[in-house]
PDB file of C-alpha atoms in Angstrom:
ATOM      1  CA  MET A   1      11.052 139.210-169.049  1.00  0.00           C
ATOM      2  CA  VAL A   2      13.519 139.115-166.147  1.00  0.00           C
ATOM      3  CA  SER A   3      16.622 137.096-166.967  1.00  0.00           C
ATOM      4  CA  THR A   4      16.995 133.955-164.846  1.00  0.00           C
ATOM      5  CA  GLN A   5      20.421 132.822-166.057  1.00  0.00           C
ATOM      6  CA  ARG A   6      23.604 134.816-165.995  1.00  0.00           C
ATOM      7  CA  ARG A   7      27.205 134.299-166.895  1.00  0.00           C
ATOM      8  CA  PRO A   8      29.912 134.956-164.286  1.00  0.00           C
ATOM      9  CA  GLY A   9      30.477 138.671-164.036  1.00  0.00           C
ATOM     10  CA  GLU A  10      27.515 139.480-166.288  1.00  0.00           C
ATOM     11  CA  ILE A  11      25.523 142.570-165.334  1.00  0.00           C
ATOM     12  CA  ILE A  12      21.772 141.989-165.480  1.00  0.00           C
ATOM     13  CA  TYR A  13      19.469 144.787-166.607  1.00  0.00           C
ATOM     14  CA  PRO A  14      15.956 143.665-165.548  1.00  0.00           C
ATOM     15  CA  GLU A  15      13.137 144.163-168.025  1.00  0.00           C
ATOM     16  CA  GLU A  16      10.308 144.228-165.473  1.00  0.00           C
ATOM     17  CA  ASP A  17       9.806 144.640-161.744  1.00  0.00           C
ATOM     18  CA  GLY A  18       6.350 143.091-161.306  1.00  0.00           C
ATOM     19  CA  LYS A  19       4.840 146.349-160.078  1.00  0.00           C
ATOM     20  CA  VAL A  20       1.549 147.487-161.632  1.00  0.00           C
ATOM     21  CA  SER A  21      -0.224 150.340-159.854  1.00  0.00           C
ATOM     22  CA  GLU A  22      -2.243 152.575-162.140  1.00  0.00           C
ATOM     23  CA  SER A  23      -5.875 153.327-162.780  1.00  0.00           C
ATOM     24  CA  ASP A  24      -7.698 152.086-165.838  1.00  0.00           C
ATOM     25  CA  LYS A  25      -7.748 155.689-167.118  1.00  0.00           C
ATOM     26  CA  HIS A  26      -3.954 155.923-166.769  1.00  0.00           C
ATOM     27  CA  TYR A  27      -3.457 152.643-168.632  1.00  0.00           C
ATOM     28  CA  LYS A  28      -5.836 153.546-171.457  1.00  0.00           C
ATOM     29  CA  GLN A  29      -4.348 157.027-171.777  1.00  0.00           C
ATOM     30  CA  ALA A  30      -0.838 155.633-172.140  1.00  0.00           C
ATOM     31  CA  MET A  31      -1.937 152.994-174.665  1.00  0.00           C
ATOM     32  CA  ARG A  32      -3.817 155.600-176.698  1.00  0.00           C
ATOM     33  CA  LEU A  33      -0.832 157.924-176.874  1.00  0.00           C
ATOM     34  CA  ILE A  34       1.573 155.121-177.764  1.00  0.00           C
ATOM     35  CA  GLY A  35      -0.792 153.827-180.451  1.00  0.00           C
ATOM     36  CA  GLU A  36      -1.290 157.284-181.968  1.00  0.00           C
ATOM     37  CA  LEU A  37       2.441 157.987-182.013  1.00  0.00           C
ATOM     38  CA  GLU A  38       3.359 154.578-183.429  1.00  0.00           C
ATOM     39  CA  ALA A  39       0.907 155.085-186.294  1.00  0.00           C
ATOM     40  CA  PHE A  40       2.160 158.645-186.895  1.00  0.00           C
ATOM     41  CA  PHE A  41       5.822 157.565-187.079  1.00  0.00           C
ATOM     42  CA  ALA A  42       5.200 154.168-188.693  1.00  0.00           C
ATOM     43  CA  ALA A  43       7.023 155.158-191.881  1.00  0.00           C
ATOM     44  CA  ASP A  44      10.207 156.141-190.019  1.00  0.00           C
ATOM     45  CA  PRO A  45      12.104 153.109-188.629  1.00  0.00           C
ATOM     46  CA  THR A  46      14.572 155.387-186.836  1.00  0.00           C
ATOM     47  CA  VAL A  47      11.863 156.546-184.414  1.00  0.00           C
ATOM     48  CA  PHE A  48      11.028 154.399-181.396  1.00  0.00           C
ATOM     49  CA  VAL A  49       7.819 154.908-179.433  1.00  0.00           C
ATOM     50  CA  GLY A  50       7.530 153.110-176.130  1.00  0.00           C
ATOM     51  CA  GLY A  51       6.351 153.308-172.582  1.00  0.00           C
ATOM     52  CA  ASN A  52       6.439 151.586-169.218  1.00  0.00           C
ATOM     53  CA  LEU A  53       9.807 149.988-169.947  1.00  0.00           C
ATOM     54  CA  PHE A  54      13.135 150.447-168.206  1.00  0.00           C
ATOM     55  CA  VAL A  55      15.503 152.990-169.690  1.00  0.00           C
ATOM     56  CA  TYR A  56      19.078 152.351-168.529  1.00  0.00           C
ATOM     57  CA  TYR A  57      21.321 155.350-168.974  1.00  0.00           C
ATOM     58  CA  ARG A  58      24.606 154.291-167.331  1.00  0.00           C
ATOM     59  CA  GLU A  59      26.358 151.184-168.558  1.00  0.00           C
ATOM     60  CA  GLY A  60      27.431 148.861-165.765  1.00  0.00           C
ATOM     61  CA  ASP A  61      24.976 150.263-163.188  1.00  0.00           C
ATOM     62  CA  PRO A  62      21.471 148.743-163.456  1.00  0.00           C
ATOM     63  CA  LYS A  63      20.232 151.012-160.672  1.00  0.00           C
ATOM     64  CA  GLN A  64      20.590 154.042-162.920  1.00  0.00           C
ATOM     65  CA  CYS A  65      17.301 153.774-164.781  1.00  0.00           C
ATOM     66  CA  PHE A  66      13.802 155.155-165.105  1.00  0.00           C
ATOM     67  CA  SER A  67      10.522 153.942-166.600  1.00  0.00           C
ATOM     68  CA  PRO A  68       8.529 156.641-168.393  1.00  0.00           C
ATOM     69  CA  ASP A  69       4.846 156.272-169.196  1.00  0.00           C
ATOM     70  CA  VAL A  70       5.377 157.402-172.807  1.00  0.00           C
ATOM     71  CA  MET A  71       8.538 158.301-174.684  1.00  0.00           C
ATOM     72  CA  VAL A  72       9.637 159.006-178.230  1.00  0.00           C
ATOM     73  CA  VAL A  73      13.246 158.482-179.288  1.00  0.00           C
ATOM     74  CA  ARG A  74      14.716 159.639-182.589  1.00  0.00           C
ATOM     75  CA  GLY A  75      17.795 158.250-184.300  1.00  0.00           C
ATOM     76  CA  VAL A  76      17.617 154.619-183.192  1.00  0.00           C
ATOM     77  CA  ARG A  77      18.434 151.631-185.391  1.00  0.00           C
ATOM     78  CA  PRO A  78      15.464 149.460-186.363  1.00  0.00           C
ATOM     79  CA  ARG A  79      14.947 146.629-183.867  1.00  0.00           C
ATOM     80  CA  THR A  80      12.153 144.197-183.089  1.00  0.00           C
ATOM     81  CA  SER A  81      10.165 144.310-179.867  1.00  0.00           C
ATOM     82  CA  ALA A  82      11.881 141.099-178.786  1.00  0.00           C
ATOM     83  CA  GLU A  83      15.262 142.826-179.071  1.00  0.00           C
ATOM     84  CA  ARG A  84      14.124 145.799-177.025  1.00  0.00           C
ATOM     85  CA  GLY A  85      12.860 144.386-173.733  1.00  0.00           C
ATOM     86  CA  SER A  86      14.543 147.378-172.143  1.00  0.00           C
ATOM     87  CA  PHE A  87      16.112 150.526-173.585  1.00  0.00           C
ATOM     88  CA  ARG A  88      19.869 150.910-173.022  1.00  0.00           C
ATOM     89  CA  VAL A  89      21.057 154.331-174.029  1.00  0.00           C
ATOM     90  CA  TRP A  90      24.649 153.289-174.783  1.00  0.00           C
ATOM     91  CA  GLU A  91      23.426 150.565-177.173  1.00  0.00           C
ATOM     92  CA  GLU A  92      20.781 152.707-178.857  1.00  0.00           C
ATOM     93  CA  GLY A  93      23.012 155.752-179.222  1.00  0.00           C
ATOM     94  CA  ALA A  94      20.073 158.057-178.459  1.00  0.00           C
ATOM     95  CA  LEU A  95      18.098 159.534-175.582  1.00  0.00           C
ATOM     96  CA  PRO A  96      14.359 160.181-175.523  1.00  0.00           C
ATOM     97  CA  ALA A  97      13.440 163.380-177.345  1.00  0.00           C
ATOM     98  CA  VAL A  98      10.070 163.553-175.590  1.00  0.00           C
ATOM     99  CA  ILE A  99       8.822 162.053-172.327  1.00  0.00           C
ATOM    100  CA  ILE A 100       5.214 162.182-171.153  1.00  0.00           C
ATOM    101  CA  GLU A 101       4.394 161.210-167.582  1.00  0.00           C
ATOM    102  CA  LEU A 102       0.836 160.514-166.435  1.00  0.00           C
ATOM    103  CA  THR A 103       0.599 161.827-162.914  1.00  0.00           C
ATOM    104  CA  SER A 104      -1.243 160.186-160.041  1.00  0.00           C
ATOM    105  CA  GLY A 105      -1.386 160.804-156.321  1.00  0.00           C
ATOM    106  CA  ALA A 106       1.409 158.278-155.791  1.00  0.00           C
ATOM    107  CA  THR A 107       3.705 159.734-158.479  1.00  0.00           C
ATOM    108  CA  ARG A 108       2.988 163.468-158.255  1.00  0.00           C
ATOM    109  CA  ARG A 109       6.080 164.392-156.259  1.00  0.00           C
ATOM    110  CA  ASP A 110       8.303 162.108-158.325  1.00  0.00           C
ATOM    111  CA  ASP A 111       6.898 163.529-161.567  1.00  0.00           C
ATOM    112  CA  THR A 112       7.270 167.156-160.496  1.00  0.00           C
ATOM    113  CA  VAL A 113      10.576 167.042-158.572  1.00  0.00           C
ATOM    114  CA  ARG A 114      12.864 164.065-159.111  1.00  0.00           C
ATOM    115  CA  LYS A 115      12.120 163.212-162.737  1.00  0.00           C
ATOM    116  CA  PRO A 116      12.448 166.767-164.111  1.00  0.00           C
ATOM    117  CA  ASP A 117      15.873 167.036-162.492  1.00  0.00           C
ATOM    118  CA  LEU A 118      16.943 163.668-163.883  1.00  0.00           C
ATOM    119  CA  TYR A 119      15.560 164.225-167.389  1.00  0.00           C
ATOM    120  CA  ALA A 120      17.101 167.693-167.579  1.00  0.00           C
ATOM    121  CA  ALA A 121      20.473 166.350-166.432  1.00  0.00           C
ATOM    122  CA  LEU A 122      20.301 163.646-169.126  1.00  0.00           C
ATOM    123  CA  GLY A 123      19.372 166.198-171.774  1.00  0.00           C
ATOM    124  CA  VAL A 124      15.802 165.177-172.653  1.00  0.00           C
ATOM    125  CA  PRO A 125      14.582 168.169-174.729  1.00  0.00           C
ATOM    126  CA  GLU A 126      10.859 167.995-173.935  1.00  0.00           C
ATOM    127  CA  TYR A 127       8.978 166.854-170.840  1.00  0.00           C
ATOM    128  CA  TYR A 128       5.197 166.863-170.429  1.00  0.00           C
ATOM    129  CA  LEU A 129       2.967 166.024-167.473  1.00  0.00           C
ATOM    130  CA  PHE A 130      -0.682 165.067-167.705  1.00  0.00           C
ATOM    131  CA  ASP A 131      -3.110 164.239-164.929  1.00  0.00           C
ATOM    132  CA  PRO A 132      -5.651 161.781-166.440  1.00  0.00           C
ATOM    133  CA  LEU A 133      -8.022 162.094-163.473  1.00  0.00           C
ATOM    134  CA  GLY A 134      -7.709 165.865-163.160  1.00  0.00           C
ATOM    135  CA  GLU A 135      -7.099 165.621-159.416  1.00  0.00           C
ATOM    136  CA  PHE A 136      -3.436 166.393-158.841  1.00  0.00           C
ATOM    137  CA  LEU A 137      -2.150 169.012-161.307  1.00  0.00           C
ATOM    138  CA  ARG A 138      -3.360 172.521-162.096  1.00  0.00           C
ATOM    139  CA  PRO A 139      -3.486 172.852-165.026  1.00  0.00           C
ATOM    140  CA  ARG A 140      -3.772 169.131-165.699  1.00  0.00           C
ATOM    141  CA  LEU A 141      -1.449 169.369-168.749  1.00  0.00           C
ATOM    142  CA  GLN A 142       1.954 170.979-168.209  1.00  0.00           C
ATOM    143  CA  GLY A 143       4.897 171.312-170.566  1.00  0.00           C
ATOM    144  CA  TYR A 144       8.637 171.873-170.068  1.00  0.00           C
ATOM    145  CA  HIS A 145      11.339 172.514-172.661  1.00  0.00           C
ATOM    146  CA  LEU A 146      15.056 172.286-171.989  1.00  0.00           C
ATOM    147  CA  THR A 147      16.916 175.584-172.144  1.00  0.00           C
ATOM    148  CA  SER A 148      20.445 176.205-173.375  1.00  0.00           C
ATOM    149  CA  VAL A 149      21.703 176.098-169.783  1.00  0.00           C
ATOM    150  CA  GLY A 150      20.338 172.576-169.242  1.00  0.00           C
ATOM    151  CA  ARG A 151      17.278 173.443-167.173  1.00  0.00           C
ATOM    152  CA  TYR A 152      13.605 173.022-167.862  1.00  0.00           C
ATOM    153  CA  GLU A 153      11.523 176.072-168.523  1.00  0.00           C
ATOM    154  CA  ARG A 154       7.815 175.682-167.896  1.00  0.00           C
ATOM    155  CA  LEU A 155       5.743 176.634-170.897  1.00  0.00           C
ATOM    156  CA  PRO A 156       2.861 179.081-170.503  1.00  0.00           C
ATOM    157  CA  GLY A 157      -0.689 178.004-171.232  1.00  0.00           C
ATOM    158  CA  ASP A 158      -2.352 174.609-171.222  1.00  0.00           C
ATOM    159  CA  GLU A 159      -1.731 173.462-174.810  1.00  0.00           C
ATOM    160  CA  PHE A 160       1.734 173.033-176.286  1.00  0.00           C
ATOM    161  CA  ASP A 161       3.611 172.682-179.541  1.00  0.00           C
ATOM    162  CA  SER A 162       6.144 169.853-179.539  1.00  0.00           C
ATOM    163  CA  PRO A 163       8.995 170.637-181.959  1.00  0.00           C
ATOM    164  CA  ALA A 164      10.412 167.117-181.522  1.00  0.00           C
ATOM    165  CA  LEU A 165       7.116 165.488-182.465  1.00  0.00           C
ATOM    166  CA  GLY A 166       5.853 168.044-184.934  1.00  0.00           C
ATOM    167  CA  LEU A 167       2.534 167.818-183.097  1.00  0.00           C
ATOM    168  CA  HIS A 168       0.386 169.886-180.755  1.00  0.00           C
ATOM    169  CA  LEU A 169      -0.585 168.536-177.311  1.00  0.00           C
ATOM    170  CA  VAL A 170      -4.166 169.346-176.322  1.00  0.00           C
ATOM    171  CA  VAL A 171      -6.829 168.136-173.896  1.00  0.00           C
ATOM    172  CA  ARG A 172     -10.098 167.033-175.470  1.00  0.00           C
ATOM    173  CA  ASP A 173     -12.953 165.420-173.530  1.00  0.00           C
ATOM    174  CA  ASN A 174     -10.606 164.842-170.550  1.00  0.00           C
ATOM    175  CA  TRP A 175      -8.057 162.935-172.664  1.00  0.00           C
ATOM    176  CA  LEU A 176      -4.601 164.066-173.715  1.00  0.00           C
ATOM    177  CA  ARG A 177      -4.688 164.129-177.514  1.00  0.00           C
ATOM    178  CA  LEU A 178      -2.174 164.862-180.250  1.00  0.00           C
ATOM    179  CA  LEU A 179      -3.121 167.256-183.030  1.00  0.00           C
ATOM    180  CA  ASP A 180      -1.391 167.426-186.411  1.00  0.00           C
ATOM    181  CA  PRO A 181      -0.956 171.150-187.193  1.00  0.00           C
ATOM    182  CA  THR A 182      -0.541 170.422-190.911  1.00  0.00           C
ATOM    183  CA  THR A 183      -4.085 169.049-191.118  1.00  0.00           C
ATOM    184  CA  GLY A 184      -5.698 170.555-188.044  1.00  0.00           C
ATOM    185  CA  ALA A 185      -6.976 167.087-187.137  1.00  0.00           C
ATOM    186  CA  LEU A 186      -6.424 164.965-184.046  1.00  0.00           C
ATOM    187  CA  LEU A 187      -4.400 161.812-184.522  1.00  0.00           C
ATOM    188  CA  PRO A 188      -6.955 158.990-184.451  1.00  0.00           C
ATOM    189  CA  THR A 189      -6.972 156.558-181.569  1.00  0.00           C
ATOM    190  CA  MET A 190      -7.160 152.818-182.210  1.00  0.00           C
ATOM    191  CA  GLU A 191     -10.855 152.937-181.298  1.00  0.00           C
ATOM    192  CA  GLU A 192     -11.405 155.692-183.845  1.00  0.00           C
ATOM    193  CA  TRP A 193      -9.471 153.728-186.489  1.00  0.00           C
ATOM    194  CA  GLN A 194     -11.654 150.719-185.780  1.00  0.00           C
ATOM    195  CA  ALA A 195     -14.840 152.792-185.886  1.00  0.00           C
ATOM    196  CA  ALA A 196     -13.770 154.375-189.176  1.00  0.00           C
ATOM    197  CA  PHE A 197     -12.923 150.957-190.585  1.00  0.00           C
ATOM    198  CA  ALA A 198     -16.281 149.572-189.461  1.00  0.00           C
ATOM    199  CA  ALA A 199     -18.053 152.563-191.013  1.00  0.00           C
ATOM    200  CA  GLY A 200     -16.099 152.040-194.228  1.00  0.00           C
ATOM    201  CA  GLU A 201     -17.037 148.370-194.241  1.00  0.00           C
ATOM    202  CA  ALA A 202     -20.681 149.302-193.703  1.00  0.00           C
ATOM    203  CA  VAL A 203     -20.546 151.745-196.625  1.00  0.00           C
ATOM    204  CA  ARG A 204     -18.827 149.128-198.772  1.00  0.00           C
ATOM    205  CA  SER A 205     -21.438 146.512-197.887  1.00  0.00           C
ATOM    206  CA  ALA A 206     -24.256 148.968-198.536  1.00  0.00           C
ATOM    207  CA  THR A 207     -22.700 149.930-201.868  1.00  0.00           C
ATOM    208  CA  GLU A 208     -22.295 146.294-202.860  1.00  0.00           C
ATOM    209  CA  ALA A 209     -25.899 145.605-201.852  1.00  0.00           C
ATOM    210  CA  ALA A 210     -27.054 148.600-203.873  1.00  0.00           C
ATOM    211  CA  LEU A 211     -25.025 147.396-206.830  1.00  0.00           C
ATOM    212  CA  ASP A 212     -26.486 143.913-206.457  1.00  0.00           C
ATOM    213  CA  THR A 213     -29.969 145.435-206.316  1.00  0.00           C
ATOM    214  CA  SER A 214     -29.197 147.574-209.365  1.00  0.00           C
ATOM    215  CA  GLU A 215     -27.855 144.534-211.193  1.00  0.00           C
ATOM    216  CA  THR A 216     -30.991 142.572-210.321  1.00  0.00           C
ATOM    217  CA  ALA A 217     -33.162 145.469-211.484  1.00  0.00           C
ATOM    218  CA  ARG A 218     -31.134 145.785-214.696  1.00  0.00           C
ATOM    219  CA  THR A 219     -31.495 142.058-215.358  1.00  0.00           C
ATOM    220  CA  ALA A 220     -35.249 142.289-214.723  1.00  0.00           C
ATOM    221  CA  ILE A 221     -35.562 145.275-217.059  1.00  0.00           C
ATOM    222  CA  GLU A 222     -33.554 143.540-219.750  1.00  0.00           C
ATOM    223  CA  ALA A 223     -35.741 140.440-219.352  1.00  0.00           C
ATOM    224  CA  ALA A 224     -38.880 142.577-219.599  1.00  0.00           C
ATOM    225  CA  LEU A 225     -37.548 144.330-222.688  1.00  0.00           C
ATOM    226  CA  ALA A 226     -36.657 140.985-224.251  1.00  0.00           C
ATOM    227  CA  ALA A 227     -40.124 139.680-223.467  1.00  0.00           C
ATOM    228  CA  GLY A 228     -41.648 142.816-224.943  1.00  0.00           C
ATOM    229  CA  GLU A 229     -39.572 142.465-228.092  1.00  0.00           C
ATOM    230  CA  ALA A 230     -40.591 138.808-228.425  1.00  0.00           C
ATOM    231  CA  ALA A 231     -44.246 139.784-228.014  1.00  0.00           C
ATOM    232  CA  ARG A 232     -43.854 142.548-230.621  1.00  0.00           C
ATOM    233  CA  GLN A 233     -42.300 140.133-233.087  1.00  0.00           C
ATOM    234  CA  ALA A 234     -45.094 137.617-232.403  1.00  0.00           C
ATOM    235  CA  ASP A 235     -47.703 140.327-233.003  1.00  0.00           C
ATOM    236  CA  GLN A 236     -46.033 141.309-236.241  1.00  0.00           C
ATOM    237  CA  ALA A 237     -45.980 137.660-237.358  1.00  0.00           C
ATOM    238  CA  GLU A 238     -49.674 137.292-236.534  1.00  0.00           C
ATOM    239  CA  ILE A 239     -50.511 140.476-238.408  1.00  0.00           C
ATOM    240  CA  ALA A 240     -48.573 139.251-241.417  1.00  0.00           C
ATOM    241  CA  ARG A 241     -50.438 135.916-241.274  1.00  0.00           C
ATOM    242  CA  LEU A 242     -53.807 137.625-241.104  1.00  0.00           C
ATOM    243  CA  ARG A 243     -52.935 139.891-244.022  1.00  0.00           C
ATOM    244  CA  ALA A 244     -51.916 136.895-246.060  1.00  0.00           C
ATOM    245  CA  GLN A 245     -55.246 135.204-245.337  1.00  0.00           C
ATOM    246  CA  LEU A 246     -57.151 138.325-246.323  1.00  0.00           C
ATOM    247  CA  ALA A 247     -55.183 138.553-249.546  1.00  0.00           C
ATOM    248  CA  GLN A 248     -56.015 134.944-250.408  1.00  0.00           C
ATOM    249  CA  ARG A 249     -59.722 135.504-249.795  1.00  0.00           C
ATOM    250  CA  SER A 250     -59.686 138.610-251.976  1.00  0.00           C
ATOM    251  CA  GLU A 251     -58.160 136.676-254.861  1.00  0.00           C
ATOM    252  CA  ARG A 252     -60.873 133.970-254.635  1.00  0.00           C
ATOM    253  CA  THR A 253     -63.634 136.492-254.838  1.00  0.00           C
TER     254      THR A 253
END
């Protein structure tokens, strides 16, 4: 939220600018990536995953900032979301290790010219571009790694290993996905987590129903066996009674 009160001489670092101009595909792609990365790094509180927030890189000059679609920062101190309305490099003590920009017609030049120069100058090790609509970049996924001389080198191919993430960036069904090379599996999206959870719940419910049915059947079988045993004992008692009667008649004759 933008600060509305300020102390004399205080420098304000805005946390939003009120501008929202992206397609639904861009928004969903960013949210998917952020969700996948947050789940992947959930056990490491020194990793921050964020996107669409201001990153201020020069203390005292609020104009020196950028707002990446997706970024991953290593080596931060644990903080709540409320404490991190914006990302101030001098307070965090760390720069993004990976930045992913989702290119559109309005941002293509910025993403391919100005931002690479800025991110390279700041020392961001890995920079990736993805065109969610497949209209502005060829190939639609591009990767750049920082060289020892402080410049980005474009990576060959259309799928990339990210040393900083320990993941592989791939395009599947027109979405940018993250693949875990240790398992060979894609990181699940929130929708896939929910679908898996729903499937698990369905299996659990079916199993419980089957167990209930089995328990009912077992109870019925036990009741039938008990009834059979009672009938057998009654038959044996009747046979014993009849034998006793026959024995009495034999003695009289």
